[in-house]
Amino acid sequence: IHRFRGRGYLVGDGTTNLTPIRKPLEELNLEISNVSRSALAVRGTWQRVYDKVESEIAACQIFGEFRVIETELANYLGVSRTVARDVLSRLNERGLIRKGASSHWLAGPLTAKTLREKFELRSIMEPAALRQAADHIDHAEIMQVSAQIESGKKTDPAELERALMRLCIERAPNSALVEIISNNRLLLSAVDKALNDLGLPVDPVALDQYQTLFELIGSHQTEAATAYLKKHLRILSFKSVARLKIVALIPDNELLPPYLLPSS
C-alpha cells in the first residue's frame, strides 16, 4: 500500500500512476450489518444536500445575521432531523454557523472586518503554500491555463481561483496548511458567487492579474509569483469590501429559504 494525493491509501505498486476506484459500498458485495447500513444511508443523505445548504447559508450572510431553524431545514430538504442535524454540525465545523447565547444556530453577519481578516489570512498562508508547492506543480499545465486566459477561453475569475487552488496551492506537501487555506476560502467563494448572482459585474482586471500570476508560476519564477499573489490578494480584498458595501443598498433577498429567519 502507499499514500496518494487523497484520503487513505492505495493498494498496488507505488511507482505506477494508480487511480482509486470509487464505488458505493453496496456495489462491493460486502457483508454490512443493518445498523451500519442505516448509518451509511444517513451519511449519504446529508452529503447529497450539504452543498446546497452550504451555498445558501454563506449567501445569506451578506444581508445580516440569521437564525437557522433545524426543523424548517429538515422540512425544506425533505429529510429527517437527524440528517439536518448532521448538515448543521458540518457547517459548524467549517465555521459557517455558530451557537448563540440561547443555543440557537446563527449565521452571519458578514462584515467588512471579517472579509479583511480572511484576506489577511490568505495573504499569509497562500504564498507560503505556493512556495512549498513549487517542485510539485505541472508548469506546462499552468502555462496552458495562462494561454487560455489570453485567448479568451477562460473568462471566469471564480474558475481561475479554483484552478489556482487545484493546480498550485493543493500541491503543497503540508496537508494541514492546505486544509486551513481551503476552509478559509470557503465563505469567500460562496459570498463571491452570491454577489455575482445579485447582478454585480465580474471584475475584468482580475483576468489580467490571474494571467500574470499563472505566467510567473508556469515560468518557474516562484519568488516573483508569491510576491505577486500577495499583491493580488490585497487588491482583491479592497474590491471585495467595496462590493459588500454595494449590497448594503439592496433590500434583504426575499428568496432566502424558509429555514433562515432574521435574528432581530
PDB file of C-alpha atoms in Angstrom:
ATOM      1  CA  ILE A   1       0.000   0.000   0.000  1.00  0.00           C
ATOM      2  CA  HIS A   2       1.107   3.573  -0.494  1.00  0.00           C
ATOM      3  CA  ARG A   3      -0.050   7.159   0.028  1.00  0.00           C
ATOM      4  CA  PHE A   4      -1.511   9.308  -2.718  1.00  0.00           C
ATOM      5  CA  ARG A   5      -2.989  12.799  -3.109  1.00  0.00           C
ATOM      6  CA  GLY A   6      -6.208  11.983  -1.288  1.00  0.00           C
ATOM      7  CA  ARG A   7      -7.525  10.370   1.870  1.00  0.00           C
ATOM      8  CA  GLY A   8      -6.316   6.925   2.912  1.00  0.00           C
ATOM      9  CA  TYR A   9      -4.075   4.560   0.951  1.00  0.00           C
ATOM     10  CA  LEU A  10      -3.939   2.816  -2.421  1.00  0.00           C
ATOM     11  CA  VAL A  11      -3.142  -0.869  -2.885  1.00  0.00           C
ATOM     12  CA  GLY A  12      -0.523  -1.584  -5.508  1.00  0.00           C
ATOM     13  CA  ASP A  13       2.890  -0.566  -6.748  1.00  0.00           C
ATOM     14  CA  GLY A  14       3.602   2.989  -5.625  1.00  0.00           C
ATOM     15  CA  THR A  15       5.799   3.611  -8.679  1.00  0.00           C
ATOM     16  CA  THR A  16       2.861   3.392 -11.092  1.00  0.00           C
ATOM     17  CA  ASN A  17       0.197   6.035 -11.618  1.00  0.00           C
ATOM     18  CA  LEU A  18      -2.757   4.269  -9.982  1.00  0.00           C
ATOM     19  CA  THR A  19      -6.127   5.925  -9.505  1.00  0.00           C
ATOM     20  CA  PRO A  20      -8.588   4.987  -6.755  1.00  0.00           C
ATOM     21  CA  ILE A  21     -11.748   3.058  -7.608  1.00  0.00           C
ATOM     22  CA  ARG A  22     -14.670   4.922  -6.098  1.00  0.00           C
ATOM     23  CA  LYS A  23     -17.897   2.938  -5.799  1.00  0.00           C
ATOM     24  CA  PRO A  24     -20.856   2.848  -3.404  1.00  0.00           C
ATOM     25  CA  LEU A  25     -20.257   0.208  -0.718  1.00  0.00           C
ATOM     26  CA  GLU A  26     -23.424  -1.658  -1.668  1.00  0.00           C
ATOM     27  CA  GLU A  27     -21.841  -2.480  -5.041  1.00  0.00           C
ATOM     28  CA  LEU A  28     -18.852  -4.214  -3.449  1.00  0.00           C
ATOM     29  CA  ASN A  29     -20.743  -7.288  -2.092  1.00  0.00           C
ATOM     30  CA  LEU A  30     -19.605  -6.625   1.467  1.00  0.00           C
ATOM     31  CA  GLU A  31     -21.395  -8.018   4.499  1.00  0.00           C
ATOM     32  CA  ILE A  32     -22.753  -4.869   6.182  1.00  0.00           C
ATOM     33  CA  SER A  33     -24.983  -5.027   9.245  1.00  0.00           C
ATOM     34  CA  ASN A  34     -28.362  -3.305   9.177  1.00  0.00           C
ATOM     35  CA  VAL A  35     -27.200  -0.807  11.813  1.00  0.00           C
ATOM     36  CA  SER A  36     -24.135   0.138   9.782  1.00  0.00           C
ATOM     37  CA  ARG A  37     -26.131   0.246   6.568  1.00  0.00           C
ATOM     38  CA  SER A  38     -28.617   2.650   8.177  1.00  0.00           C
ATOM     39  CA  ALA A  39     -25.805   4.894   9.417  1.00  0.00           C
ATOM     40  CA  LEU A  40     -24.222   4.928   5.957  1.00  0.00           C
ATOM     41  CA  ALA A  41     -27.573   5.832   4.397  1.00  0.00           C
ATOM     42  CA  VAL A  42     -27.891   8.830   6.738  1.00  0.00           C
ATOM     43  CA  ARG A  43     -24.358   9.904   5.938  1.00  0.00           C
ATOM     44  CA  GLY A  44     -25.020   9.622   2.223  1.00  0.00           C
ATOM     45  CA  THR A  45     -28.178  11.705   2.542  1.00  0.00           C
ATOM     46  CA  TRP A  46     -26.538  14.637   4.321  1.00  0.00           C
ATOM     47  CA  GLN A  47     -23.702  14.629   1.806  1.00  0.00           C
ATOM     48  CA  ARG A  48     -26.186  14.918  -1.073  1.00  0.00           C
ATOM     49  CA  VAL A  49     -27.856  18.028   0.387  1.00  0.00           C
ATOM     50  CA  TYR A  50     -24.855  19.638   2.072  1.00  0.00           C
ATOM     51  CA  ASP A  51     -23.552  21.693  -0.874  1.00  0.00           C
ATOM     52  CA  LYS A  52     -26.949  23.322  -1.446  1.00  0.00           C
ATOM     53  CA  VAL A  53     -27.309  24.335   2.216  1.00  0.00           C
ATOM     54  CA  GLU A  54     -23.701  25.485   2.443  1.00  0.00           C
ATOM     55  CA  SER A  55     -24.216  27.823  -0.508  1.00  0.00           C
ATOM     56  CA  GLU A  56     -27.463  29.247   0.923  1.00  0.00           C
ATOM     57  CA  ILE A  57     -26.004  29.742   4.400  1.00  0.00           C
ATOM     58  CA  ALA A  58     -22.970  31.560   3.024  1.00  0.00           C
ATOM     59  CA  ALA A  59     -25.076  33.724   0.704  1.00  0.00           C
ATOM     60  CA  CYS A  60     -27.480  34.892   3.410  1.00  0.00           C
ATOM     61  CA  GLN A  61     -24.672  36.388   5.491  1.00  0.00           C
ATOM     62  CA  ILE A  62     -24.235  39.349   3.153  1.00  0.00           C
ATOM     63  CA  PHE A  63     -27.701  40.510   4.304  1.00  0.00           C
ATOM     64  CA  GLY A  64     -27.071  40.272   8.063  1.00  0.00           C
ATOM     65  CA  GLU A  65     -27.473  37.771  10.887  1.00  0.00           C
ATOM     66  CA  PHE A  66     -29.931  34.889  10.561  1.00  0.00           C
ATOM     67  CA  ARG A  67     -31.217  32.061  12.735  1.00  0.00           C
ATOM     68  CA  VAL A  68     -31.081  28.596  11.203  1.00  0.00           C
ATOM     69  CA  ILE A  69     -34.206  26.618  12.202  1.00  0.00           C
ATOM     70  CA  GLU A  70     -33.410  22.907  12.304  1.00  0.00           C
ATOM     71  CA  THR A  71     -36.994  21.649  11.882  1.00  0.00           C
ATOM     72  CA  GLU A  72     -37.607  24.003   8.966  1.00  0.00           C
ATOM     73  CA  LEU A  73     -34.346  22.884   7.379  1.00  0.00           C
ATOM     74  CA  ALA A  74     -35.422  19.235   7.597  1.00  0.00           C
ATOM     75  CA  ASN A  75     -38.825  20.042   6.061  1.00  0.00           C
ATOM     76  CA  TYR A  76     -37.250  22.174   3.341  1.00  0.00           C
ATOM     77  CA  LEU A  77     -34.860  19.383   2.334  1.00  0.00           C
ATOM     78  CA  GLY A  78     -37.375  16.577   2.831  1.00  0.00           C
ATOM     79  CA  VAL A  79     -35.052  14.720   5.204  1.00  0.00           C
ATOM     80  CA  SER A  80     -35.100  13.627   8.836  1.00  0.00           C
ATOM     81  CA  ARG A  81     -33.997  15.916  11.657  1.00  0.00           C
ATOM     82  CA  THR A  82     -31.016  13.591  12.134  1.00  0.00           C
ATOM     83  CA  VAL A  83     -29.811  14.398   8.627  1.00  0.00           C
ATOM     84  CA  ALA A  84     -30.498  18.114   9.144  1.00  0.00           C
ATOM     85  CA  ARG A  85     -28.520  17.985  12.378  1.00  0.00           C
ATOM     86  CA  ASP A  86     -25.602  16.308  10.591  1.00  0.00           C
ATOM     87  CA  VAL A  87     -25.599  19.087   7.984  1.00  0.00           C
ATOM     88  CA  LEU A  88     -25.612  21.769  10.696  1.00  0.00           C
ATOM     89  CA  SER A  89     -22.790  20.053  12.578  1.00  0.00           C
ATOM     90  CA  ARG A  90     -20.669  20.057   9.447  1.00  0.00           C
ATOM     91  CA  LEU A  91     -21.442  23.725   8.792  1.00  0.00           C
ATOM     92  CA  ASN A  92     -20.427  24.484  12.374  1.00  0.00           C
ATOM     93  CA  GLU A  93     -17.138  22.617  11.926  1.00  0.00           C
ATOM     94  CA  ARG A  94     -16.351  24.708   8.858  1.00  0.00           C
ATOM     95  CA  GLY A  95     -17.131  27.978  10.633  1.00  0.00           C
ATOM     96  CA  LEU A  96     -20.210  28.948   8.625  1.00  0.00           C
ATOM     97  CA  ILE A  97     -22.613  28.845  11.576  1.00  0.00           C
ATOM     98  CA  ARG A  98     -22.269  29.051  15.361  1.00  0.00           C
ATOM     99  CA  LYS A  99     -24.313  28.547  18.518  1.00  0.00           C
ATOM    100  CA  GLY A 100     -25.655  31.767  20.054  1.00  0.00           C
ATOM    101  CA  ALA A 101     -26.121  32.533  23.760  1.00  0.00           C
ATOM    102  CA  SER A 102     -29.567  30.902  23.669  1.00  0.00           C
ATOM    103  CA  SER A 103     -28.202  27.821  21.841  1.00  0.00           C
ATOM    104  CA  HIS A 104     -29.777  28.819  18.530  1.00  0.00           C
ATOM    105  CA  TRP A 105     -27.829  28.238  15.344  1.00  0.00           C
ATOM    106  CA  LEU A 106     -26.721  31.589  13.881  1.00  0.00           C
ATOM    107  CA  ALA A 107     -25.217  32.575  10.528  1.00  0.00           C
ATOM    108  CA  GLY A 108     -23.570  35.930   9.832  1.00  0.00           C
ATOM    109  CA  PRO A 109     -23.416  38.782   9.639  1.00  0.00           C
ATOM    110  CA  LEU A 110     -20.599  39.118   7.162  1.00  0.00           C
ATOM    111  CA  THR A 111     -18.824  42.390   7.868  1.00  0.00           C
ATOM    112  CA  ALA A 112     -16.053  44.313   6.147  1.00  0.00           C
ATOM    113  CA  LYS A 113     -13.827  43.431   9.124  1.00  0.00           C
ATOM    114  CA  THR A 114     -14.474  39.702   8.593  1.00  0.00           C
ATOM    115  CA  LEU A 115     -13.625  39.990   4.908  1.00  0.00           C
ATOM    116  CA  ARG A 116     -10.400  41.868   5.610  1.00  0.00           C
ATOM    117  CA  GLU A 117      -9.327  39.311   8.212  1.00  0.00           C
ATOM    118  CA  LYS A 118      -9.952  36.381   5.882  1.00  0.00           C
ATOM    119  CA  PHE A 119      -7.984  38.018   3.084  1.00  0.00           C
ATOM    120  CA  GLU A 120      -5.207  38.793   5.563  1.00  0.00           C
ATOM    121  CA  LEU A 121      -5.057  35.081   6.381  1.00  0.00           C
ATOM    122  CA  ARG A 122      -4.989  34.283   2.683  1.00  0.00           C
ATOM    123  CA  SER A 123      -2.061  36.669   2.115  1.00  0.00           C
ATOM    124  CA  ILE A 124      -0.102  34.903   4.860  1.00  0.00           C
ATOM    125  CA  MET A 125      -0.887  31.272   4.066  1.00  0.00           C
ATOM    126  CA  GLU A 126      -1.335  31.022   0.300  1.00  0.00           C
ATOM    127  CA  PRO A 127       2.019  32.484  -0.762  1.00  0.00           C
ATOM    128  CA  ALA A 128       3.675  30.128   1.750  1.00  0.00           C
ATOM    129  CA  ALA A 129       1.806  27.147   0.287  1.00  0.00           C
ATOM    130  CA  LEU A 130       2.656  28.250  -3.269  1.00  0.00           C
ATOM    131  CA  ARG A 131       6.334  28.378  -2.339  1.00  0.00           C
ATOM    132  CA  GLN A 132       6.116  24.867  -0.830  1.00  0.00           C
ATOM    133  CA  ALA A 133       4.305  23.550  -3.908  1.00  0.00           C
ATOM    134  CA  ALA A 134       6.838  24.868  -6.440  1.00  0.00           C
ATOM    135  CA  ASP A 135       8.539  21.492  -7.031  1.00  0.00           C
ATOM    136  CA  HIS A 136       5.218  19.646  -7.336  1.00  0.00           C
ATOM    137  CA  ILE A 137       3.478  21.844  -9.930  1.00  0.00           C
ATOM    138  CA  ASP A 138       2.971  20.816 -13.557  1.00  0.00           C
ATOM    139  CA  HIS A 139       4.326  24.021 -15.091  1.00  0.00           C
ATOM    140  CA  ALA A 140       3.249  23.107 -18.627  1.00  0.00           C
ATOM    141  CA  GLU A 141      -0.321  22.807 -17.383  1.00  0.00           C
ATOM    142  CA  ILE A 142      -0.062  26.226 -15.740  1.00  0.00           C
ATOM    143  CA  MET A 143       1.175  27.846 -18.946  1.00  0.00           C
ATOM    144  CA  GLN A 144      -1.751  26.259 -20.767  1.00  0.00           C
ATOM    145  CA  VAL A 145      -4.172  27.978 -18.374  1.00  0.00           C
ATOM    146  CA  SER A 146      -2.374  31.288 -18.992  1.00  0.00           C
ATOM    147  CA  ALA A 147      -2.751  30.812 -22.755  1.00  0.00           C
ATOM    148  CA  GLN A 148      -6.471  30.045 -22.337  1.00  0.00           C
ATOM    149  CA  ILE A 149      -6.940  33.325 -20.467  1.00  0.00           C
ATOM    150  CA  GLU A 150      -5.123  35.237 -23.203  1.00  0.00           C
ATOM    151  CA  SER A 151      -7.200  33.599 -25.957  1.00  0.00           C
ATOM    152  CA  GLY A 152     -10.461  34.297 -24.142  1.00  0.00           C
ATOM    153  CA  LYS A 153     -11.302  30.640 -23.488  1.00  0.00           C
ATOM    154  CA  LYS A 154     -11.262  31.237 -19.735  1.00  0.00           C
ATOM    155  CA  THR A 155     -13.064  34.398 -18.605  1.00  0.00           C
ATOM    156  CA  ASP A 156     -14.464  33.479 -15.177  1.00  0.00           C
ATOM    157  CA  PRO A 157     -12.295  34.698 -12.254  1.00  0.00           C
ATOM    158  CA  ALA A 158     -14.001  32.173  -9.954  1.00  0.00           C
ATOM    159  CA  GLU A 159     -12.919  29.327 -12.246  1.00  0.00           C
ATOM    160  CA  LEU A 160      -9.359  30.659 -12.267  1.00  0.00           C
ATOM    161  CA  GLU A 161      -9.424  30.928  -8.484  1.00  0.00           C
ATOM    162  CA  ARG A 162     -10.340  27.242  -8.302  1.00  0.00           C
ATOM    163  CA  ALA A 163      -7.624  26.404 -10.828  1.00  0.00           C
ATOM    164  CA  LEU A 164      -5.028  28.206  -8.706  1.00  0.00           C
ATOM    165  CA  MET A 165      -6.124  26.180  -5.713  1.00  0.00           C
ATOM    166  CA  ARG A 166      -6.277  22.837  -7.514  1.00  0.00           C
ATOM    167  CA  LEU A 167      -3.152  23.116  -9.670  1.00  0.00           C
ATOM    168  CA  CYS A 168      -0.899  25.055  -7.290  1.00  0.00           C
ATOM    169  CA  ILE A 169      -1.917  25.537  -3.657  1.00  0.00           C
ATOM    170  CA  GLU A 170      -3.147  21.966  -3.154  1.00  0.00           C
ATOM    171  CA  ARG A 171       0.197  20.624  -4.391  1.00  0.00           C
ATOM    172  CA  ALA A 172       1.904  21.876  -1.228  1.00  0.00           C
ATOM    173  CA  PRO A 173       3.165  18.898   0.816  1.00  0.00           C
ATOM    174  CA  ASN A 174       1.838  20.384   4.092  1.00  0.00           C
ATOM    175  CA  SER A 175      -1.695  18.940   4.039  1.00  0.00           C
ATOM    176  CA  ALA A 176      -2.682  20.728   7.277  1.00  0.00           C
ATOM    177  CA  LEU A 177      -1.831  24.086   5.702  1.00  0.00           C
ATOM    178  CA  VAL A 178      -3.820  23.224   2.579  1.00  0.00           C
ATOM    179  CA  GLU A 179      -6.858  22.261   4.667  1.00  0.00           C
ATOM    180  CA  ILE A 180      -6.774  25.554   6.601  1.00  0.00           C
ATOM    181  CA  ILE A 181      -6.497  27.500   3.337  1.00  0.00           C
ATOM    182  CA  SER A 182      -9.431  25.578   1.865  1.00  0.00           C
ATOM    183  CA  ASN A 183     -11.648  26.248   4.891  1.00  0.00           C
ATOM    184  CA  ASN A 184     -10.690  29.937   4.956  1.00  0.00           C
ATOM    185  CA  ARG A 185     -11.601  30.264   1.267  1.00  0.00           C
ATOM    186  CA  LEU A 186     -14.989  28.604   1.710  1.00  0.00           C
ATOM    187  CA  LEU A 187     -17.019  31.598   2.860  1.00  0.00           C
ATOM    188  CA  LEU A 188     -15.246  33.989   0.486  1.00  0.00           C
ATOM    189  CA  SER A 189     -16.009  31.813  -2.549  1.00  0.00           C
ATOM    190  CA  ALA A 190     -19.655  31.371  -1.593  1.00  0.00           C
ATOM    191  CA  VAL A 191     -20.113  35.086  -0.927  1.00  0.00           C
ATOM    192  CA  ASP A 192     -18.459  35.980  -4.227  1.00  0.00           C
ATOM    193  CA  LYS A 193     -20.912  33.695  -6.055  1.00  0.00           C
ATOM    194  CA  ALA A 194     -23.838  35.218  -4.152  1.00  0.00           C
ATOM    195  CA  LEU A 195     -22.751  38.737  -5.132  1.00  0.00           C
ATOM    196  CA  ASN A 196     -22.437  37.687  -8.775  1.00  0.00           C
ATOM    197  CA  ASP A 197     -25.925  36.156  -8.632  1.00  0.00           C
ATOM    198  CA  LEU A 198     -27.245  39.526  -7.452  1.00  0.00           C
ATOM    199  CA  GLY A 199     -26.014  41.017 -10.717  1.00  0.00           C
ATOM    200  CA  LEU A 200     -22.797  42.657  -9.553  1.00  0.00           C
ATOM    201  CA  PRO A 201     -20.404  42.662 -12.522  1.00  0.00           C
ATOM    202  CA  VAL A 202     -17.310  40.488 -12.767  1.00  0.00           C
ATOM    203  CA  ASP A 203     -14.038  42.428 -12.475  1.00  0.00           C
ATOM    204  CA  PRO A 204     -12.245  42.301 -15.877  1.00  0.00           C
ATOM    205  CA  VAL A 205      -8.964  43.471 -14.321  1.00  0.00           C
ATOM    206  CA  ALA A 206      -8.864  40.232 -12.330  1.00  0.00           C
ATOM    207  CA  LEU A 207      -8.374  38.258 -15.554  1.00  0.00           C
ATOM    208  CA  ASP A 208      -5.171  40.159 -16.343  1.00  0.00           C
ATOM    209  CA  GLN A 209      -3.941  39.600 -12.808  1.00  0.00           C
ATOM    210  CA  TYR A 210      -4.584  35.854 -12.997  1.00  0.00           C
ATOM    211  CA  GLN A 211      -2.843  35.647 -16.356  1.00  0.00           C
ATOM    212  CA  THR A 212       0.237  37.381 -14.954  1.00  0.00           C
ATOM    213  CA  LEU A 213       0.191  35.136 -11.899  1.00  0.00           C
ATOM    214  CA  PHE A 214      -0.077  31.918 -13.943  1.00  0.00           C
ATOM    215  CA  GLU A 215       2.686  33.108 -16.277  1.00  0.00           C
ATOM    216  CA  LEU A 216       5.024  33.697 -13.329  1.00  0.00           C
ATOM    217  CA  ILE A 217       4.219  30.295 -11.816  1.00  0.00           C
ATOM    218  CA  GLY A 218       4.495  28.490 -15.148  1.00  0.00           C
ATOM    219  CA  SER A 219       7.885  30.028 -15.895  1.00  0.00           C
ATOM    220  CA  HIS A 220       9.309  28.846 -12.534  1.00  0.00           C
ATOM    221  CA  GLN A 221       9.555  32.376 -11.086  1.00  0.00           C
ATOM    222  CA  THR A 222       8.456  31.243  -7.642  1.00  0.00           C
ATOM    223  CA  GLU A 223       9.534  34.254  -5.585  1.00  0.00           C
ATOM    224  CA  ALA A 224       8.057  36.709  -8.087  1.00  0.00           C
ATOM    225  CA  ALA A 225       4.836  34.659  -8.161  1.00  0.00           C
ATOM    226  CA  THR A 226       4.466  34.643  -4.368  1.00  0.00           C
ATOM    227  CA  ALA A 227       5.057  38.404  -4.219  1.00  0.00           C
ATOM    228  CA  TYR A 228       2.519  38.967  -6.994  1.00  0.00           C
ATOM    229  CA  LEU A 229      -0.007  36.695  -5.261  1.00  0.00           C
ATOM    230  CA  LYS A 230       0.237  38.848  -2.118  1.00  0.00           C
ATOM    231  CA  LYS A 231      -0.361  41.959  -4.203  1.00  0.00           C
ATOM    232  CA  HIS A 232      -3.302  40.319  -5.994  1.00  0.00           C
ATOM    233  CA  LEU A 233      -4.931  39.302  -2.702  1.00  0.00           C
ATOM    234  CA  ARG A 234      -4.512  42.816  -1.290  1.00  0.00           C
ATOM    235  CA  ILE A 235      -6.307  44.291  -4.328  1.00  0.00           C
ATOM    236  CA  LEU A 236      -8.954  41.575  -4.149  1.00  0.00           C
ATOM    237  CA  SER A 237      -9.579  42.411  -0.503  1.00  0.00           C
ATOM    238  CA  PHE A 238     -10.267  46.085  -1.264  1.00  0.00           C
ATOM    239  CA  LYS A 239     -12.600  45.203  -4.134  1.00  0.00           C
ATOM    240  CA  SER A 240     -14.499  42.597  -2.096  1.00  0.00           C
ATOM    241  CA  VAL A 241     -15.161  45.097   0.689  1.00  0.00           C
ATOM    242  CA  ALA A 242     -16.378  47.615  -1.912  1.00  0.00           C
ATOM    243  CA  ARG A 243     -18.755  45.034  -3.388  1.00  0.00           C
ATOM    244  CA  LEU A 244     -20.079  44.234   0.070  1.00  0.00           C
ATOM    245  CA  LYS A 245     -20.874  47.909   0.666  1.00  0.00           C
ATOM    246  CA  ILE A 246     -22.984  47.937  -2.503  1.00  0.00           C
ATOM    247  CA  VAL A 247     -25.118  45.114  -1.070  1.00  0.00           C
ATOM    248  CA  ALA A 248     -25.990  47.335   1.902  1.00  0.00           C
ATOM    249  CA  LEU A 249     -28.120  49.363  -0.529  1.00  0.00           C
ATOM    250  CA  ILE A 250     -30.053  46.284  -1.680  1.00  0.00           C
ATOM    251  CA  PRO A 251     -33.161  45.119   0.284  1.00  0.00           C
ATOM    252  CA  ASP A 252     -32.972  41.734   2.006  1.00  0.00           C
ATOM    253  CA  ASN A 253     -33.298  38.959  -0.534  1.00  0.00           C
ATOM    254  CA  GLU A 254     -36.918  37.777  -0.474  1.00  0.00           C
ATOM    255  CA  LEU A 255     -35.893  34.453  -1.987  1.00  0.00           C
ATOM    256  CA  LEU A 256     -33.999  33.261   1.082  1.00  0.00           C
ATOM    257  CA  PRO A 257     -35.074  29.726   2.064  1.00  0.00           C
ATOM    258  CA  PRO A 258     -37.695  29.361   4.837  1.00  0.00           C
ATOM    259  CA  TYR A 259     -35.299  27.822   7.364  1.00  0.00           C
ATOM    260  CA  LEU A 260     -33.442  31.167   7.626  1.00  0.00           C
ATOM    261  CA  LEU A 261     -35.037  33.825   9.825  1.00  0.00           C
ATOM    262  CA  PRO A 262     -33.611  37.292  10.636  1.00  0.00           C
ATOM    263  CA  SER A 263     -32.227  37.129  14.176  1.00  0.00           C
ATOM    264  CA  SER A 264     -33.587  40.558  15.108  1.00  0.00           C
TER     265      SER A 264
END
